[in-house]
């Protein structure tokens, strides 16, 4: 999974809000054609929180079928451990390779509870688990050592961007424990994460402009700071500024950008909202500028 950009596919819906399996299939096929290191269907960008169990099964099955063993398929799961285990069983039956454990629902919890949550889920699935800390979930170094000792827990995705804390976690972990940069628009902080031993990252941009995502990763790995800075200044930073205008735009803008490029992914589901006309126009101009920077067609 550390060999390429990690793709978090969108979930396609019809205009009436119903699931569009054909749209999902077309989008996943396009993502795979761009050469990601792994697929993470039905996660945050894929609106896991909006899917019922049957829809989730269809989304994960599409990803597994299209991937056909070429790259790992890591499905999202979440809520309390009892419900997360239900989704885990579905993902296992669909042929997923692992699970990304999204933050639990609503409540704050002590460290013992965070560890117990993973213990309960790990006891109920044969699939490897990657814990995701963001929002109300933040592990201490002591807790990290505990979850790394849970059979089946293989890694941690971080969305807090607290590099002091993250460095302590990487030092506390076994050498074979996986770490992923899960910051929103992770490219912004990719160099900082790599400096503390976390080079792998998720890319929402890959869902609509894999050309930009791969160009940035290539520059990063080559130590080409001039190109990386050009992409950050000309595309990523303005994209984040637009994203931060409205809650939920971290998903809504990504889906809108995919539609601008002809992907049949449809609208977001409530409570998310699609971008305003003004923001959509700004997104269109920004997307064109970003593609121009990497010499790609709109």
Short mmCIF file of C-alpha atoms in Angstrom, two decimals:
data_model
loop_
_atom_site.label_atom_id
_atom_site.label_comp_id
_atom_site.label_asym_id
_atom_site.label_seq_id
_atom_site.Cartn_x
_atom_site.Cartn_y
_atom_site.Cartn_z
CA UNK A 1 0.00 0.00 0.00
CA UNK A 2 2.96 2.33 0.49
CA UNK A 3 3.87 1.89 -3.19
CA UNK A 4 1.43 4.44 -4.56
CA UNK A 5 -1.29 6.96 -3.86
CA UNK A 6 -4.10 5.49 -1.78
CA UNK A 7 -7.44 5.88 -3.52
CA UNK A 8 -10.64 6.56 -1.59
CA UNK A 9 -13.38 6.07 -4.21
CA UNK A 10 -16.58 8.06 -4.18
CA UNK A 11 -19.95 6.34 -3.84
CA UNK A 12 -22.19 7.13 -6.80
CA UNK A 13 -25.82 8.11 -6.26
CA UNK A 14 -28.63 8.86 -8.68
CA UNK A 15 -30.20 12.31 -8.57
CA UNK A 16 -32.97 10.94 -6.35
CA UNK A 17 -30.39 9.80 -3.78
CA UNK A 18 -30.55 6.07 -4.51
CA UNK A 19 -27.35 4.08 -4.96
CA UNK A 20 -25.98 3.89 -8.51
CA UNK A 21 -23.97 0.64 -8.75
CA UNK A 22 -23.06 1.25 -12.40
CA UNK A 23 -21.73 4.69 -11.52
CA UNK A 24 -19.71 3.15 -8.69
CA UNK A 25 -18.29 0.56 -11.06
CA UNK A 26 -17.27 3.14 -13.67
CA UNK A 27 -15.63 5.35 -11.07
CA UNK A 28 -13.72 2.50 -9.43
CA UNK A 29 -12.53 1.26 -12.83
CA UNK A 30 -11.21 4.74 -13.63
CA UNK A 31 -9.47 4.92 -10.25
CA UNK A 32 -7.80 1.56 -10.84
CA UNK A 33 -6.67 2.61 -14.31
CA UNK A 34 -4.74 5.45 -12.68
CA UNK A 35 -2.63 2.99 -10.69
CA UNK A 36 -3.30 3.54 -6.96
CA UNK A 37 -1.54 1.61 -4.22
CA UNK A 38 -4.86 0.45 -2.76
CA UNK A 39 -8.61 1.09 -2.83
CA UNK A 40 -10.48 2.22 0.29
CA UNK A 41 -14.19 1.98 -0.63
CA UNK A 42 -17.01 3.07 1.67
CA UNK A 43 -14.81 5.26 3.83
CA UNK A 44 -15.18 8.97 4.61
CA UNK A 45 -14.89 10.19 1.02
CA UNK A 46 -17.17 7.32 0.02
CA UNK A 47 -19.89 8.51 2.44
CA UNK A 48 -19.83 5.39 4.62
CA UNK A 49 -21.97 7.24 7.15
CA UNK A 50 -24.79 7.47 4.58
CA UNK A 51 -24.91 3.82 3.51
CA UNK A 52 -27.21 1.10 4.75
CA UNK A 53 -25.90 -2.46 4.96
CA UNK A 54 -27.18 -3.58 1.56
CA UNK A 55 -25.72 -0.51 -0.15
CA UNK A 56 -22.44 -1.07 1.68
CA UNK A 57 -22.33 -4.65 0.41
CA UNK A 58 -22.82 -3.46 -3.16
CA UNK A 59 -20.15 -0.77 -2.89
CA UNK A 60 -17.52 -3.10 -1.42
CA UNK A 61 -18.39 -5.89 -3.86
CA UNK A 62 -17.93 -3.54 -6.81
CA UNK A 63 -14.48 -2.52 -5.53
CA UNK A 64 -13.39 -6.12 -4.92
CA UNK A 65 -14.67 -7.30 -8.30
CA UNK A 66 -13.06 -4.46 -10.23
CA UNK A 67 -9.75 -4.71 -8.34
CA UNK A 68 -9.63 -8.46 -9.02
CA UNK A 69 -6.64 -8.91 -6.73
CA UNK A 70 -4.50 -6.23 -8.40
CA UNK A 71 -4.43 -3.97 -5.32
CA UNK A 72 -5.62 -4.37 -1.72
CA UNK A 73 -9.21 -3.39 -1.00
CA UNK A 74 -9.64 -1.88 2.47
CA UNK A 75 -13.29 -1.22 3.30
CA UNK A 76 -14.50 1.25 5.89
CA UNK A 77 -16.36 0.22 9.00
CA UNK A 78 -17.50 2.17 12.01
CA UNK A 79 -20.03 3.22 14.68
CA UNK A 80 -20.00 1.17 17.89
CA UNK A 81 -18.21 -2.17 17.76
CA UNK A 82 -21.44 -4.18 17.49
CA UNK A 83 -22.52 -2.34 14.33
CA UNK A 84 -18.93 -2.17 13.05
CA UNK A 85 -18.80 -5.97 13.34
CA UNK A 86 -21.90 -6.26 11.15
CA UNK A 87 -20.25 -4.18 8.43
CA UNK A 88 -17.04 -6.17 8.93
CA UNK A 89 -18.87 -9.43 8.23
CA UNK A 90 -20.31 -7.98 5.05
CA UNK A 91 -16.89 -6.77 3.90
CA UNK A 92 -15.37 -10.16 4.66
CA UNK A 93 -18.10 -11.94 2.68
CA UNK A 94 -17.57 -9.51 -0.21
CA UNK A 95 -13.86 -10.37 -0.35
CA UNK A 96 -12.25 -7.24 1.12
CA UNK A 97 -8.64 -7.57 2.24
CA UNK A 98 -8.79 -5.38 5.36
CA UNK A 99 -10.87 -2.79 7.23
CA UNK A 100 -10.34 0.86 8.09
CA UNK A 101 -11.98 1.41 11.48
CA UNK A 102 -13.54 4.86 11.34
CA UNK A 103 -13.99 6.81 14.61
CA UNK A 104 -16.85 5.60 16.76
CA UNK A 105 -20.09 7.54 16.89
CA UNK A 106 -20.74 10.66 18.99
CA UNK A 107 -19.28 9.98 22.44
CA UNK A 108 -15.88 10.76 23.93
CA UNK A 109 -14.12 7.80 25.51
CA UNK A 110 -11.22 7.02 27.80
CA UNK A 111 -8.11 5.28 26.46
CA UNK A 112 -9.20 1.96 27.97
CA UNK A 113 -12.47 2.25 26.04
CA UNK A 114 -10.73 3.06 22.76
CA UNK A 115 -8.56 -0.02 23.14
CA UNK A 116 -11.52 -2.21 24.15
CA UNK A 117 -13.46 -1.01 21.10
CA UNK A 118 -10.76 -2.42 18.80
CA UNK A 119 -10.45 -5.58 20.89
CA UNK A 120 -14.17 -6.27 20.54
CA UNK A 121 -14.14 -5.70 16.79
CA UNK A 122 -10.93 -7.69 16.21
CA UNK A 123 -12.49 -10.65 18.04
CA UNK A 124 -15.37 -10.65 15.55
CA UNK A 125 -13.62 -10.48 12.18
CA UNK A 126 -10.82 -12.32 10.43
CA UNK A 127 -9.92 -9.21 8.45
CA UNK A 128 -6.90 -7.09 9.44
CA UNK A 129 -7.81 -3.75 11.01
CA UNK A 130 -6.33 -0.29 10.50
CA UNK A 131 -7.41 2.07 13.27
CA UNK A 132 -8.25 5.65 12.30
CA UNK A 133 -7.63 8.39 14.80
CA UNK A 134 -9.31 11.71 14.22
CA UNK A 135 -12.09 13.65 15.88
CA UNK A 136 -12.72 12.18 19.32
CA UNK A 137 -10.25 9.30 18.83
CA UNK A 138 -6.62 10.01 19.75
CA UNK A 139 -4.34 7.28 21.11
CA UNK A 140 -1.51 7.77 23.57
CA UNK A 141 1.79 5.99 23.05
CA UNK A 142 0.83 3.53 25.79
CA UNK A 143 -2.48 2.78 24.07
CA UNK A 144 -0.72 2.43 20.72
CA UNK A 145 1.45 -0.31 22.18
CA UNK A 146 -1.70 -2.02 23.43
CA UNK A 147 -3.60 -1.88 20.14
CA UNK A 148 -0.51 -3.01 18.22
CA UNK A 149 -0.63 -6.12 20.39
CA UNK A 150 -4.23 -6.94 19.44
CA UNK A 151 -4.20 -9.83 16.93
CA UNK A 152 -5.33 -8.47 13.58
CA UNK A 153 -4.64 -4.77 14.21
CA UNK A 154 -1.97 -3.90 11.66
CA UNK A 155 -1.83 -0.12 11.44
CA UNK A 156 -3.00 3.38 12.25
CA UNK A 157 -4.26 6.18 10.04
CA UNK A 158 -3.79 9.61 11.57
CA UNK A 159 -6.04 12.60 10.91
CA UNK A 160 -4.98 14.86 13.76
CA UNK A 161 -1.73 16.19 12.29
CA UNK A 162 -0.20 16.55 15.74
CA UNK A 163 3.33 15.66 14.67
CA UNK A 164 4.76 15.62 18.19
CA UNK A 165 2.16 13.08 19.25
CA UNK A 166 2.50 11.13 16.00
CA UNK A 167 6.27 10.84 16.39
CA UNK A 168 5.75 9.37 19.84
CA UNK A 169 3.30 6.85 18.37
CA UNK A 170 5.66 5.75 15.59
CA UNK A 171 8.46 5.25 18.11
CA UNK A 172 6.18 3.20 20.35
CA UNK A 173 5.01 0.88 17.58
CA UNK A 174 6.54 -2.40 16.36
CA UNK A 175 8.65 -2.06 13.22
CA UNK A 176 6.07 -3.78 11.01
CA UNK A 177 3.15 -1.62 12.18
CA UNK A 178 1.70 0.49 9.35
CA UNK A 179 1.13 4.23 9.57
CA UNK A 180 -0.82 6.42 7.15
CA UNK A 181 -1.24 10.16 6.80
CA UNK A 182 -5.00 10.69 6.86
CA UNK A 183 -5.09 14.47 7.14
CA UNK A 184 -7.73 16.20 5.04
CA UNK A 185 -6.05 16.95 1.67
CA UNK A 186 -3.05 14.99 2.94
CA UNK A 187 -0.64 16.34 0.35
CA UNK A 188 -0.49 19.65 2.24
CA UNK A 189 1.29 17.92 5.11
CA UNK A 190 2.89 15.00 3.27
CA UNK A 191 6.47 16.20 3.71
CA UNK A 192 5.97 16.84 7.42
CA UNK A 193 4.44 13.39 7.95
CA UNK A 194 7.25 11.73 6.00
CA UNK A 195 9.77 13.45 8.27
CA UNK A 196 8.37 11.58 11.29
CA UNK A 197 8.31 8.26 9.47
CA UNK A 198 4.86 8.29 7.82
CA UNK A 199 5.33 8.57 4.03
CA UNK A 200 2.10 6.83 2.94
CA UNK A 201 -0.99 8.99 2.60
CA UNK A 202 -4.58 8.98 1.40
CA UNK A 203 -5.50 11.29 -1.46
CA UNK A 204 -8.98 12.64 -2.00
CA UNK A 205 -7.61 14.47 -5.05
CA UNK A 206 -6.96 11.08 -6.66
CA UNK A 207 -10.75 10.63 -6.80
CA UNK A 208 -11.07 13.40 -9.40
CA UNK A 209 -7.57 14.29 -10.65
CA UNK A 210 -5.22 11.31 -10.37
CA UNK A 211 -2.85 13.12 -12.73
CA UNK A 212 -2.29 15.81 -10.11
CA UNK A 213 -2.08 13.31 -7.26
CA UNK A 214 0.53 11.17 -9.03
CA UNK A 215 2.54 14.19 -10.15
CA UNK A 216 2.76 15.39 -6.57
CA UNK A 217 3.79 11.96 -5.26
CA UNK A 218 6.45 11.65 -7.98
CA UNK A 219 7.87 15.05 -7.08
CA UNK A 220 7.79 14.23 -3.38
CA UNK A 221 9.67 10.96 -3.80
CA UNK A 222 12.24 12.54 -6.12
CA UNK A 223 12.93 15.34 -3.67
CA UNK A 224 11.75 17.77 -6.35
CA UNK A 225 10.66 20.48 -3.95
CA UNK A 226 10.25 23.05 -6.72
CA UNK A 227 7.54 21.00 -8.46
CA UNK A 228 5.92 20.02 -5.16
CA UNK A 229 5.78 23.67 -4.08
CA UNK A 230 4.38 24.71 -7.45
CA UNK A 231 1.54 22.20 -7.08
CA UNK A 232 0.92 23.23 -3.49
CA UNK A 233 0.78 26.93 -4.33
CA UNK A 234 -1.10 26.59 -7.61
CA UNK A 235 -3.59 23.91 -6.67
CA UNK A 236 -3.58 22.29 -3.24
CA UNK A 237 -3.57 25.37 -1.01
CA UNK A 238 -6.34 27.15 -2.99
CA UNK A 239 -8.31 23.89 -2.97
CA UNK A 240 -8.05 23.70 0.83
CA UNK A 241 -9.10 27.34 1.15
CA UNK A 242 -12.19 26.58 -0.92
CA UNK A 243 -12.81 23.36 1.01
CA UNK A 244 -12.76 25.17 4.33
CA UNK A 245 -15.55 27.59 3.40
CA UNK A 246 -18.40 25.18 4.11
CA UNK A 247 -18.65 22.18 6.46
CA UNK A 248 -18.74 18.96 4.46
CA UNK A 249 -16.94 20.35 1.44
CA UNK A 250 -14.12 17.87 2.09
CA UNK A 251 -16.44 15.36 0.40
CA UNK A 252 -18.78 17.61 -1.58
CA UNK A 253 -16.02 19.40 -3.51
CA UNK A 254 -14.34 16.11 -4.37
CA UNK A 255 -17.57 14.72 -5.75
CA UNK A 256 -18.32 17.93 -7.64
CA UNK A 257 -14.83 17.92 -9.17
CA UNK A 258 -15.32 14.31 -10.27
CA UNK A 259 -18.60 15.30 -11.95
CA UNK A 260 -16.84 18.20 -13.70
CA UNK A 261 -14.53 15.62 -15.27
CA UNK A 262 -17.42 13.47 -16.44
CA UNK A 263 -17.50 10.85 -13.68
CA UNK A 264 -21.05 9.54 -13.12
CA UNK A 265 -20.93 9.86 -9.33
CA UNK A 266 -24.03 12.01 -8.79
CA UNK A 267 -24.74 14.26 -5.80
CA UNK A 268 -23.85 13.87 -2.13
CA UNK A 269 -26.43 12.64 0.33
CA UNK A 270 -27.80 14.82 3.11
CA UNK A 271 -26.65 16.04 5.56
CA UNK A 272 -23.87 16.96 3.10
CA UNK A 273 -24.70 19.62 0.52
CA UNK A 274 -23.41 20.11 -3.00
CA UNK A 275 -21.35 23.25 -3.72
CA UNK A 276 -23.03 26.54 -4.54
CA UNK A 277 -22.91 27.81 -8.12
CA UNK A 278 -20.22 30.34 -7.18
CA UNK A 279 -18.07 27.73 -5.44
CA UNK A 280 -18.57 25.31 -8.32
CA UNK A 281 -17.29 27.96 -10.74
CA UNK A 282 -14.27 28.54 -8.52
CA UNK A 283 -13.66 24.81 -8.33
CA UNK A 284 -13.85 24.48 -12.12
CA UNK A 285 -11.23 27.21 -12.60
CA UNK A 286 -8.98 25.72 -9.94
CA UNK A 287 -9.26 22.24 -11.43
CA UNK A 288 -8.33 23.57 -14.87
CA UNK A 289 -5.30 25.36 -13.39
CA UNK A 290 -4.16 22.24 -11.54
CA UNK A 291 -4.46 20.04 -14.61
CA UNK A 292 -2.57 22.61 -16.63
CA UNK A 293 0.28 22.51 -14.12
CA UNK A 294 0.79 18.79 -14.77
CA UNK A 295 0.09 18.97 -18.51
CA UNK A 296 -3.14 16.98 -18.32
CA UNK A 297 -6.32 17.48 -20.31
CA UNK A 298 -9.40 18.88 -18.48
#
